[in-house]
Amino acid sequence: MRASIAGRLRAAGCVFAEDEADLLIAAASGPEQLDDMVQRRAAGLPLEHVVGWAEFCGLRIAVGPGVFVPRRRSEFLAGQAIAAVRQSAPSGPWLVVDLCCGSGAVGVAVAARLSTLGPVELHAADIDPAAVQCAQANVATVGGTVYQGDLYDALPAGLAGRVGVLVVNAPYVPTGEIALMPPEARLHEPLVALDGGPDGVMLHRRVAAAAPDWLAAGGCLLIETSERQSQQTAAAMTAAGLTAAVSADEELDATVVIGTLADGA
Ligand SMILES: C[S@@+](CC[C@H](N)C(=O)[O-])C[C@H]1O[C@@H](n2cnc3c(N)ncnc32)[C@H](O)[C@@H]1O
């Protein structure tokens, strides 16, 4: 059975056909569901949408249809956020906000790790109702709350000036490059999750500009970006009065810009 499923997946262009066959066999409740799952995967649906979850930072994150699939490279963003917040407040309590949260993977990974070290409170927000619904299940596992709305408009006013770490993986694909993305993303993830505006940095500018109103003194904003766009993302943070630094991981092909609000700000 495994060999024939792997053959169907390979013929459809799945590079890791054997591994995917194992995942589908484990996820299916019976032969009919398995056949349906193989068909949907062979038709090009992301594996994570077929099985209903993605592995992220060692956690199983639920990912519903039409919700952005958390990428392995964003594990770097989560790791950097954990390191940054621990530096500013070694034993907590920590107030974490995940803006543009999608499934909530990044915020959940940060809060799950921090919760082994001290008290943590997670707030997550997204503009897309499908993402918010999906994030609710994931964020509940760490006792957090999810809101729907445009960037900071979604957050309760009482968080202003109190956020220790603000993690953001907003869309950063330039509009003109979306057509060049792999079909799995282009056809099965919503445009609102991909489109970063003409130069891909539109949302980064908006996030950075208002960050000082939400961060606590010494708090950090971390934005995932690309190596190519990192100087523009950093410039947006500097213009907002944050001290910006670029951090990168070659193996994960990941770039994060970290902006810190001065301690006495
Ligand atoms: C690239 S996805 C990242 C999702 C998640 N942070 C992750 O890393 O898996 C970007 C997310 O930003 C959300 N988004 C786009 N524009 C937004 C806005 N103006 N306000 C809030 N969320 C927004 C999209 O709905 C999408 O879920």
mmCIF file of C-alpha atoms and ligand atoms in Angstrom:
data_model
loop_
_atom_site.group_PDB
_atom_site.id
_atom_site.type_symbol
_atom_site.label_atom_id
_atom_site.label_comp_id
_atom_site.label_asym_id
_atom_site.label_seq_id
_atom_site.Cartn_x
_atom_site.Cartn_y
_atom_site.Cartn_z
ATOM 1 C CA MET A 1 0.000 0.000 0.000
ATOM 2 C CA ARG A 2 2.781 2.439 0.961
ATOM 3 C CA ALA A 3 4.576 1.836 -2.320
ATOM 4 C CA SER A 4 1.488 2.416 -4.447
ATOM 5 C CA ILE A 5 0.593 5.641 -2.569
ATOM 6 C CA ALA A 6 4.175 6.861 -2.851
ATOM 7 C CA GLY A 7 4.035 6.068 -6.582
ATOM 8 C CA ARG A 8 0.870 8.145 -7.026
ATOM 9 C CA LEU A 9 2.422 11.036 -5.101
ATOM 10 C CA ARG A 10 5.717 10.808 -7.003
ATOM 11 C CA ALA A 11 3.881 10.813 -10.327
ATOM 12 C CA ALA A 12 2.125 14.015 -9.181
ATOM 13 C CA GLY A 13 5.509 15.655 -8.527
ATOM 14 C CA CYS A 14 5.843 15.193 -4.736
ATOM 15 C CA VAL A 15 9.590 15.081 -4.036
ATOM 16 C CA PHE A 16 9.330 13.413 -0.607
ATOM 17 C CA ALA A 17 6.731 10.889 -1.763
ATOM 18 C CA GLU A 18 7.615 8.090 0.715
ATOM 19 C CA ASP A 19 7.620 10.421 3.745
ATOM 20 C CA GLU A 20 4.345 11.980 2.640
ATOM 21 C CA ALA A 21 2.801 8.528 2.098
ATOM 22 C CA ASP A 22 3.701 7.618 5.703
ATOM 23 C CA LEU A 23 2.097 10.830 7.001
ATOM 24 C CA LEU A 24 -1.088 10.308 5.011
ATOM 25 C CA ILE A 25 -1.374 6.656 6.087
ATOM 26 C CA ALA A 26 -0.970 7.700 9.734
ATOM 27 C CA ALA A 27 -3.499 10.558 9.406
ATOM 28 C CA ALA A 28 -6.299 8.697 7.591
ATOM 29 C CA SER A 29 -9.055 7.018 9.589
ATOM 30 C CA GLY A 30 -9.663 4.369 6.907
ATOM 31 C CA PRO A 31 -9.087 3.404 3.251
ATOM 32 C CA GLU A 32 -11.708 5.794 1.847
ATOM 33 C CA GLN A 33 -10.331 8.811 3.671
ATOM 34 C CA LEU A 34 -6.803 7.770 2.715
ATOM 35 C CA ASP A 35 -7.737 7.612 -0.971
ATOM 36 C CA ASP A 36 -9.377 11.051 -0.724
ATOM 37 C CA MET A 37 -6.315 12.504 0.991
ATOM 38 C CA VAL A 38 -3.946 11.073 -1.619
ATOM 39 C CA GLN A 39 -6.148 12.501 -4.381
ATOM 40 C CA ARG A 40 -6.180 15.962 -2.816
ATOM 41 C CA ARG A 41 -2.423 15.925 -2.271
ATOM 42 C CA ALA A 42 -1.802 14.682 -5.839
ATOM 43 C CA ALA A 43 -4.036 17.517 -7.073
ATOM 44 C CA GLY A 44 -1.618 20.022 -5.488
ATOM 45 C CA LEU A 45 -3.117 20.860 -2.094
ATOM 46 C CA PRO A 46 -0.368 21.565 0.503
ATOM 47 C CA LEU A 47 0.314 18.456 2.593
ATOM 48 C CA GLU A 48 -0.428 20.434 5.763
ATOM 49 C CA HIS A 49 -3.904 21.336 4.504
ATOM 50 C CA VAL A 50 -4.565 17.679 3.670
ATOM 51 C CA VAL A 51 -3.539 16.327 7.080
ATOM 52 C CA GLY A 52 -4.761 19.435 8.949
ATOM 53 C CA TRP A 53 -1.577 20.286 10.807
ATOM 54 C CA ALA A 54 2.015 21.437 10.454
ATOM 55 C CA GLU A 55 5.024 20.701 12.608
ATOM 56 C CA PHE A 56 6.544 23.922 13.957
ATOM 57 C CA CYS A 57 9.268 24.174 16.621
ATOM 58 C CA GLY A 58 8.455 20.586 17.585
ATOM 59 C CA LEU A 59 4.760 21.413 18.112
ATOM 60 C CA ARG A 60 1.769 20.194 16.131
ATOM 61 C CA ILE A 61 -0.039 23.311 14.877
ATOM 62 C CA ALA A 62 -3.539 22.949 13.376
ATOM 63 C CA VAL A 63 -3.727 24.509 9.888
ATOM 64 C CA GLY A 64 -7.171 24.877 8.316
ATOM 65 C CA PRO A 65 -7.981 25.195 4.614
ATOM 66 C CA GLY A 66 -7.061 28.614 3.230
ATOM 67 C CA VAL A 67 -4.744 29.411 6.144
ATOM 68 C CA PHE A 68 -1.043 30.194 5.607
ATOM 69 C CA VAL A 69 1.126 27.132 6.295
ATOM 70 C CA PRO A 70 3.822 28.051 8.849
ATOM 71 C CA ARG A 71 7.242 27.793 7.214
ATOM 72 C CA ARG A 72 10.282 26.111 8.696
ATOM 73 C CA ARG A 73 12.266 29.372 8.259
ATOM 74 C CA SER A 74 9.914 31.135 10.728
ATOM 75 C CA GLU A 75 11.277 28.905 13.500
ATOM 76 C CA PHE A 76 14.194 31.352 13.411
ATOM 77 C CA LEU A 77 11.809 34.249 14.158
ATOM 78 C CA ALA A 78 10.401 32.327 17.140
ATOM 79 C CA GLY A 79 13.896 31.496 18.427
ATOM 80 C CA GLN A 80 15.076 35.090 18.104
ATOM 81 C CA ALA A 81 11.977 36.362 19.915
ATOM 82 C CA ILE A 82 12.562 33.978 22.816
ATOM 83 C CA ALA A 83 16.200 35.064 23.087
ATOM 84 C CA ALA A 84 15.318 38.783 22.878
ATOM 85 C CA VAL A 85 12.613 38.737 25.523
ATOM 86 C CA ARG A 86 14.695 36.656 27.906
ATOM 87 C CA GLN A 87 17.485 39.176 27.596
ATOM 88 C CA SER A 88 15.235 42.079 28.559
ATOM 89 C CA ALA A 89 13.387 40.225 31.361
ATOM 90 C CA PRO A 90 15.268 37.016 32.302
ATOM 91 C CA SER A 91 12.521 35.441 34.416
ATOM 92 C CA GLY A 92 9.358 37.117 33.149
ATOM 93 C CA PRO A 93 6.508 37.774 33.402
ATOM 94 C CA TRP A 94 6.395 38.149 29.603
ATOM 95 C CA LEU A 95 3.718 39.775 27.475
ATOM 96 C CA VAL A 96 3.928 38.440 23.904
ATOM 97 C CA VAL A 97 1.972 39.738 20.893
ATOM 98 C CA ASP A 98 1.882 37.879 17.557
ATOM 99 C CA LEU A 99 0.555 40.260 14.870
ATOM 100 C CA CYS A 100 -0.431 38.800 11.471
ATOM 101 C CA CYS A 101 -0.583 35.498 13.359
ATOM 102 C CA GLY A 102 -2.083 33.196 10.688
ATOM 103 C CA SER A 103 -2.393 29.821 12.427
ATOM 104 C CA GLY A 104 -0.715 31.354 15.506
ATOM 105 C CA ALA A 105 2.332 29.105 15.102
ATOM 106 C CA VAL A 106 5.001 31.680 15.936
ATOM 107 C CA GLY A 107 3.280 33.116 19.001
ATOM 108 C CA VAL A 108 2.374 29.655 20.299
ATOM 109 C CA ALA A 109 5.961 28.425 19.886
ATOM 110 C CA VAL A 110 7.305 31.476 21.749
ATOM 111 C CA ALA A 111 4.735 31.225 24.551
ATOM 112 C CA ALA A 112 5.130 27.439 24.893
ATOM 113 C CA ARG A 113 8.886 27.767 25.375
ATOM 114 C CA LEU A 114 8.653 30.770 27.725
ATOM 115 C CA SER A 115 5.988 29.066 29.823
ATOM 116 C CA THR A 116 8.581 26.469 30.879
ATOM 117 C CA LEU A 117 10.628 29.350 32.355
ATOM 118 C CA GLY A 118 8.101 31.741 33.872
ATOM 119 C CA PRO A 119 4.667 33.371 33.522
ATOM 120 C CA VAL A 120 3.694 34.367 29.973
ATOM 121 C CA GLU A 121 0.642 35.990 28.376
ATOM 122 C CA LEU A 122 0.023 35.650 24.612
ATOM 123 C CA HIS A 123 -2.184 37.875 22.449
ATOM 124 C CA ALA A 124 -2.457 37.135 18.706
ATOM 125 C CA ALA A 125 -4.280 38.919 15.887
ATOM 126 C CA ASP A 126 -4.994 38.587 12.179
ATOM 127 C CA ILE A 127 -7.220 40.333 9.652
ATOM 128 C CA ASP A 128 -8.475 37.122 8.029
ATOM 129 C CA PRO A 129 -11.428 35.386 9.775
ATOM 130 C CA ALA A 130 -10.232 31.935 8.592
ATOM 131 C CA ALA A 131 -6.829 32.532 10.195
ATOM 132 C CA VAL A 132 -8.420 33.821 13.408
ATOM 133 C CA GLN A 133 -10.650 30.741 13.675
ATOM 134 C CA CYS A 134 -7.674 28.442 13.112
ATOM 135 C CA ALA A 135 -5.423 30.363 15.534
ATOM 136 C CA GLN A 136 -8.043 30.183 18.284
ATOM 137 C CA ALA A 137 -7.537 26.420 18.676
ATOM 138 C CA ASN A 138 -3.738 26.689 18.655
ATOM 139 C CA VAL A 139 -3.452 29.742 20.887
ATOM 140 C CA ALA A 140 -5.842 28.204 23.438
ATOM 141 C CA THR A 141 -3.226 25.479 24.104
ATOM 142 C CA VAL A 142 -1.047 28.126 25.796
ATOM 143 C CA GLY A 143 -3.940 30.047 27.358
ATOM 144 C CA GLY A 144 -3.722 32.985 24.927
ATOM 145 C CA THR A 145 -6.314 35.136 23.160
ATOM 146 C CA VAL A 146 -6.889 35.831 19.443
ATOM 147 C CA TYR A 147 -8.443 38.980 17.941
ATOM 148 C CA GLN A 148 -9.543 39.885 14.427
ATOM 149 C CA GLY A 149 -8.670 43.180 12.746
ATOM 150 C CA ASP A 150 -6.188 45.313 10.853
ATOM 151 C CA LEU A 151 -2.803 45.185 12.642
ATOM 152 C CA TYR A 152 -2.957 47.018 16.019
ATOM 153 C CA ASP A 153 -6.638 47.959 15.597
ATOM 154 C CA ALA A 154 -7.400 44.382 16.686
ATOM 155 C CA LEU A 155 -5.640 44.671 20.056
ATOM 156 C CA PRO A 156 -7.210 45.732 23.351
ATOM 157 C CA ALA A 157 -6.126 49.309 24.191
ATOM 158 C CA GLY A 158 -4.932 48.086 27.592
ATOM 159 C CA LEU A 159 -1.907 46.401 25.973
ATOM 160 C CA ALA A 160 -0.477 49.746 24.813
ATOM 161 C CA GLY A 161 2.957 50.440 26.299
ATOM 162 C CA ARG A 162 3.144 46.972 27.927
ATOM 163 C CA VAL A 163 4.271 44.564 25.196
ATOM 164 C CA GLY A 164 7.617 42.879 25.906
ATOM 165 C CA VAL A 165 7.938 41.184 22.553
ATOM 166 C CA LEU A 166 6.029 41.801 19.343
ATOM 167 C CA VAL A 167 6.584 39.042 16.740
ATOM 168 C CA VAL A 168 5.453 39.702 13.199
ATOM 169 C CA ASN A 169 5.549 37.536 10.112
ATOM 170 C CA ALA A 170 3.479 39.815 7.873
ATOM 171 C CA PRO A 171 3.227 39.231 4.107
ATOM 172 C CA TYR A 172 6.436 40.414 2.401
ATOM 173 C CA VAL A 173 6.227 39.141 -1.169
ATOM 174 C CA PRO A 174 6.219 42.117 -3.576
ATOM 175 C CA THR A 175 2.898 42.174 -5.447
ATOM 176 C CA GLY A 176 4.595 41.687 -8.823
ATOM 177 C CA GLU A 177 6.349 38.494 -7.643
ATOM 178 C CA ILE A 178 3.296 36.595 -6.410
ATOM 179 C CA ALA A 179 2.764 35.093 -9.864
ATOM 180 C CA LEU A 180 6.239 33.519 -9.577
ATOM 181 C CA MET A 181 5.460 31.682 -6.329
ATOM 182 C CA PRO A 182 5.000 27.889 -6.289
ATOM 183 C CA PRO A 183 1.380 26.866 -7.069
ATOM 184 C CA GLU A 184 0.937 25.375 -3.575
ATOM 185 C CA ALA A 185 1.208 28.889 -2.123
ATOM 186 C CA ARG A 186 -0.256 30.882 -5.002
ATOM 187 C CA LEU A 187 -3.373 28.738 -5.387
ATOM 188 C CA HIS A 188 -4.030 27.506 -1.859
ATOM 189 C CA GLU A 189 -2.942 30.330 0.451
ATOM 190 C CA PRO A 190 -4.943 33.582 0.459
ATOM 191 C CA LEU A 191 -3.550 36.653 -1.289
ATOM 192 C CA VAL A 192 -3.849 38.611 1.968
ATOM 193 C CA ALA A 193 -1.279 36.214 3.476
ATOM 194 C CA LEU A 194 1.253 36.751 0.674
ATOM 195 C CA ASP A 195 0.972 40.262 -0.747
ATOM 196 C CA GLY A 196 3.364 42.718 0.873
ATOM 197 C CA GLY A 197 2.581 45.608 -1.497
ATOM 198 C CA PRO A 198 4.673 47.075 -4.328
ATOM 199 C CA ASP A 199 8.077 46.527 -2.634
ATOM 200 C CA GLY A 200 6.944 43.906 -0.101
ATOM 201 C CA VAL A 201 7.678 46.169 2.862
ATOM 202 C CA MET A 202 4.380 48.058 3.088
ATOM 203 C CA LEU A 203 3.136 46.208 6.179
ATOM 204 C CA HIS A 204 6.571 46.345 7.814
ATOM 205 C CA ARG A 205 6.433 50.155 7.630
ATOM 206 C CA ARG A 206 2.968 50.266 9.183
ATOM 207 C CA VAL A 207 3.923 47.794 11.925
ATOM 208 C CA ALA A 208 7.162 49.626 12.763
ATOM 209 C CA ALA A 209 5.581 53.102 12.787
ATOM 210 C CA ALA A 210 3.126 52.267 15.570
ATOM 211 C CA ALA A 211 5.312 49.805 17.521
ATOM 212 C CA PRO A 212 6.619 52.396 20.053
ATOM 213 C CA ASP A 213 3.016 52.979 21.210
ATOM 214 C CA TRP A 214 2.643 49.297 22.101
ATOM 215 C CA LEU A 215 6.092 48.217 23.325
ATOM 216 C CA ALA A 216 7.150 48.464 26.963
ATOM 217 C CA ALA A 217 10.427 50.300 27.607
ATOM 218 C CA GLY A 218 13.201 47.919 26.518
ATOM 219 C CA GLY A 219 10.669 45.814 24.549
ATOM 220 C CA CYS A 220 11.413 44.374 21.106
ATOM 221 C CA LEU A 221 9.716 44.186 17.725
ATOM 222 C CA LEU A 222 10.851 41.273 15.543
ATOM 223 C CA ILE A 223 9.848 41.140 11.870
ATOM 224 C CA GLU A 224 10.626 38.273 9.498
ATOM 225 C CA THR A 225 11.825 39.610 6.161
ATOM 226 C CA SER A 226 14.141 38.568 3.322
ATOM 227 C CA GLU A 227 17.851 39.302 3.067
ATOM 228 C CA ARG A 228 17.099 41.562 0.079
ATOM 229 C CA GLN A 229 14.442 43.574 1.963
ATOM 230 C CA SER A 230 16.144 43.599 5.357
ATOM 231 C CA GLN A 231 17.649 47.094 5.035
ATOM 232 C CA GLN A 232 14.228 48.553 4.168
ATOM 233 C CA THR A 233 12.625 46.751 7.108
ATOM 234 C CA ALA A 234 15.424 48.005 9.386
ATOM 235 C CA ALA A 235 15.051 51.558 8.028
ATOM 236 C CA ALA A 236 11.338 51.478 8.882
ATOM 237 C CA MET A 237 12.200 50.570 12.484
ATOM 238 C CA THR A 238 14.886 53.243 12.739
ATOM 239 C CA ALA A 239 12.465 55.856 11.385
ATOM 240 C CA ALA A 240 10.065 54.867 14.187
ATOM 241 C CA GLY A 241 12.781 55.475 16.800
ATOM 242 C CA LEU A 242 13.768 51.844 17.459
ATOM 243 C CA THR A 243 17.349 50.565 17.448
ATOM 244 C CA ALA A 244 17.396 48.028 14.609
ATOM 245 C CA ALA A 245 19.645 44.994 14.059
ATOM 246 C CA VAL A 246 19.500 42.339 11.343
ATOM 247 C CA SER A 247 19.921 38.678 12.249
ATOM 248 C CA ALA A 248 20.092 35.801 9.748
ATOM 249 C CA ASP A 249 20.292 32.007 9.575
ATOM 250 C CA GLU A 250 21.794 30.686 6.363
ATOM 251 C CA GLU A 251 20.637 27.103 6.827
ATOM 252 C CA LEU A 252 16.977 28.129 7.212
ATOM 253 C CA ASP A 253 17.339 30.957 4.667
ATOM 254 C CA ALA A 254 15.783 33.151 7.340
ATOM 255 C CA THR A 255 16.227 36.862 8.081
ATOM 256 C CA VAL A 256 14.752 38.732 11.036
ATOM 257 C CA VAL A 257 15.041 42.415 11.916
ATOM 258 C CA ILE A 258 14.952 43.159 15.625
ATOM 259 C CA GLY A 259 13.992 46.638 16.808
ATOM 260 C CA THR A 260 14.407 47.606 20.444
ATOM 261 C CA LEU A 261 12.690 50.486 22.222
ATOM 262 C CA ALA A 262 15.112 52.398 24.462
ATOM 263 C CA ASP A 263 14.827 51.507 28.144
ATOM 264 C CA GLY A 264 13.789 54.974 29.300
ATOM 265 C CA ALA A 265 11.403 55.566 26.353
HETATM 266 C C1 LIG B 1 2.816 35.349 5.787
HETATM 267 S S1 LIG B 1 1.352 34.988 6.701
HETATM 268 C C2 LIG B 1 2.129 34.531 8.246
HETATM 269 C C3 LIG B 1 1.230 33.842 9.224
HETATM 270 C C4 LIG B 1 1.942 33.434 10.522
HETATM 271 N N1 LIG B 1 2.486 34.579 11.210
HETATM 272 C C5 LIG B 1 3.029 32.422 10.221
HETATM 273 O O1 LIG B 1 4.222 32.767 10.269
HETATM 274 O O2 LIG B 1 2.685 31.277 9.940
HETATM 275 C C6 LIG B 1 0.738 36.615 6.975
HETATM 276 C C7 LIG B 1 -0.547 36.745 7.762
HETATM 277 O O3 LIG B 1 -0.813 38.152 7.880
HETATM 278 C C8 LIG B 1 -2.204 38.368 7.831
HETATM 279 N N2 LIG B 1 -2.429 39.784 7.460
HETATM 280 C C9 LIG B 1 -2.260 40.385 6.261
HETATM 281 N N3 LIG B 1 -2.547 41.693 6.333
HETATM 282 C C10 LIG B 1 -2.916 41.946 7.621
HETATM 283 C C11 LIG B 1 -3.327 43.122 8.325
HETATM 284 N N4 LIG B 1 -3.421 44.308 7.718
HETATM 285 N N5 LIG B 1 -3.627 43.010 9.639
HETATM 286 C C12 LIG B 1 -3.536 41.806 10.272
HETATM 287 N N6 LIG B 1 -3.173 40.655 9.651
HETATM 288 C C13 LIG B 1 -2.845 40.719 8.351
HETATM 289 C C14 LIG B 1 -2.683 37.355 6.810
HETATM 290 O O4 LIG B 1 -4.062 37.099 6.954
HETATM 291 C C15 LIG B 1 -1.780 36.137 7.137
HETATM 292 O O5 LIG B 1 -2.420 35.277 8.041
#
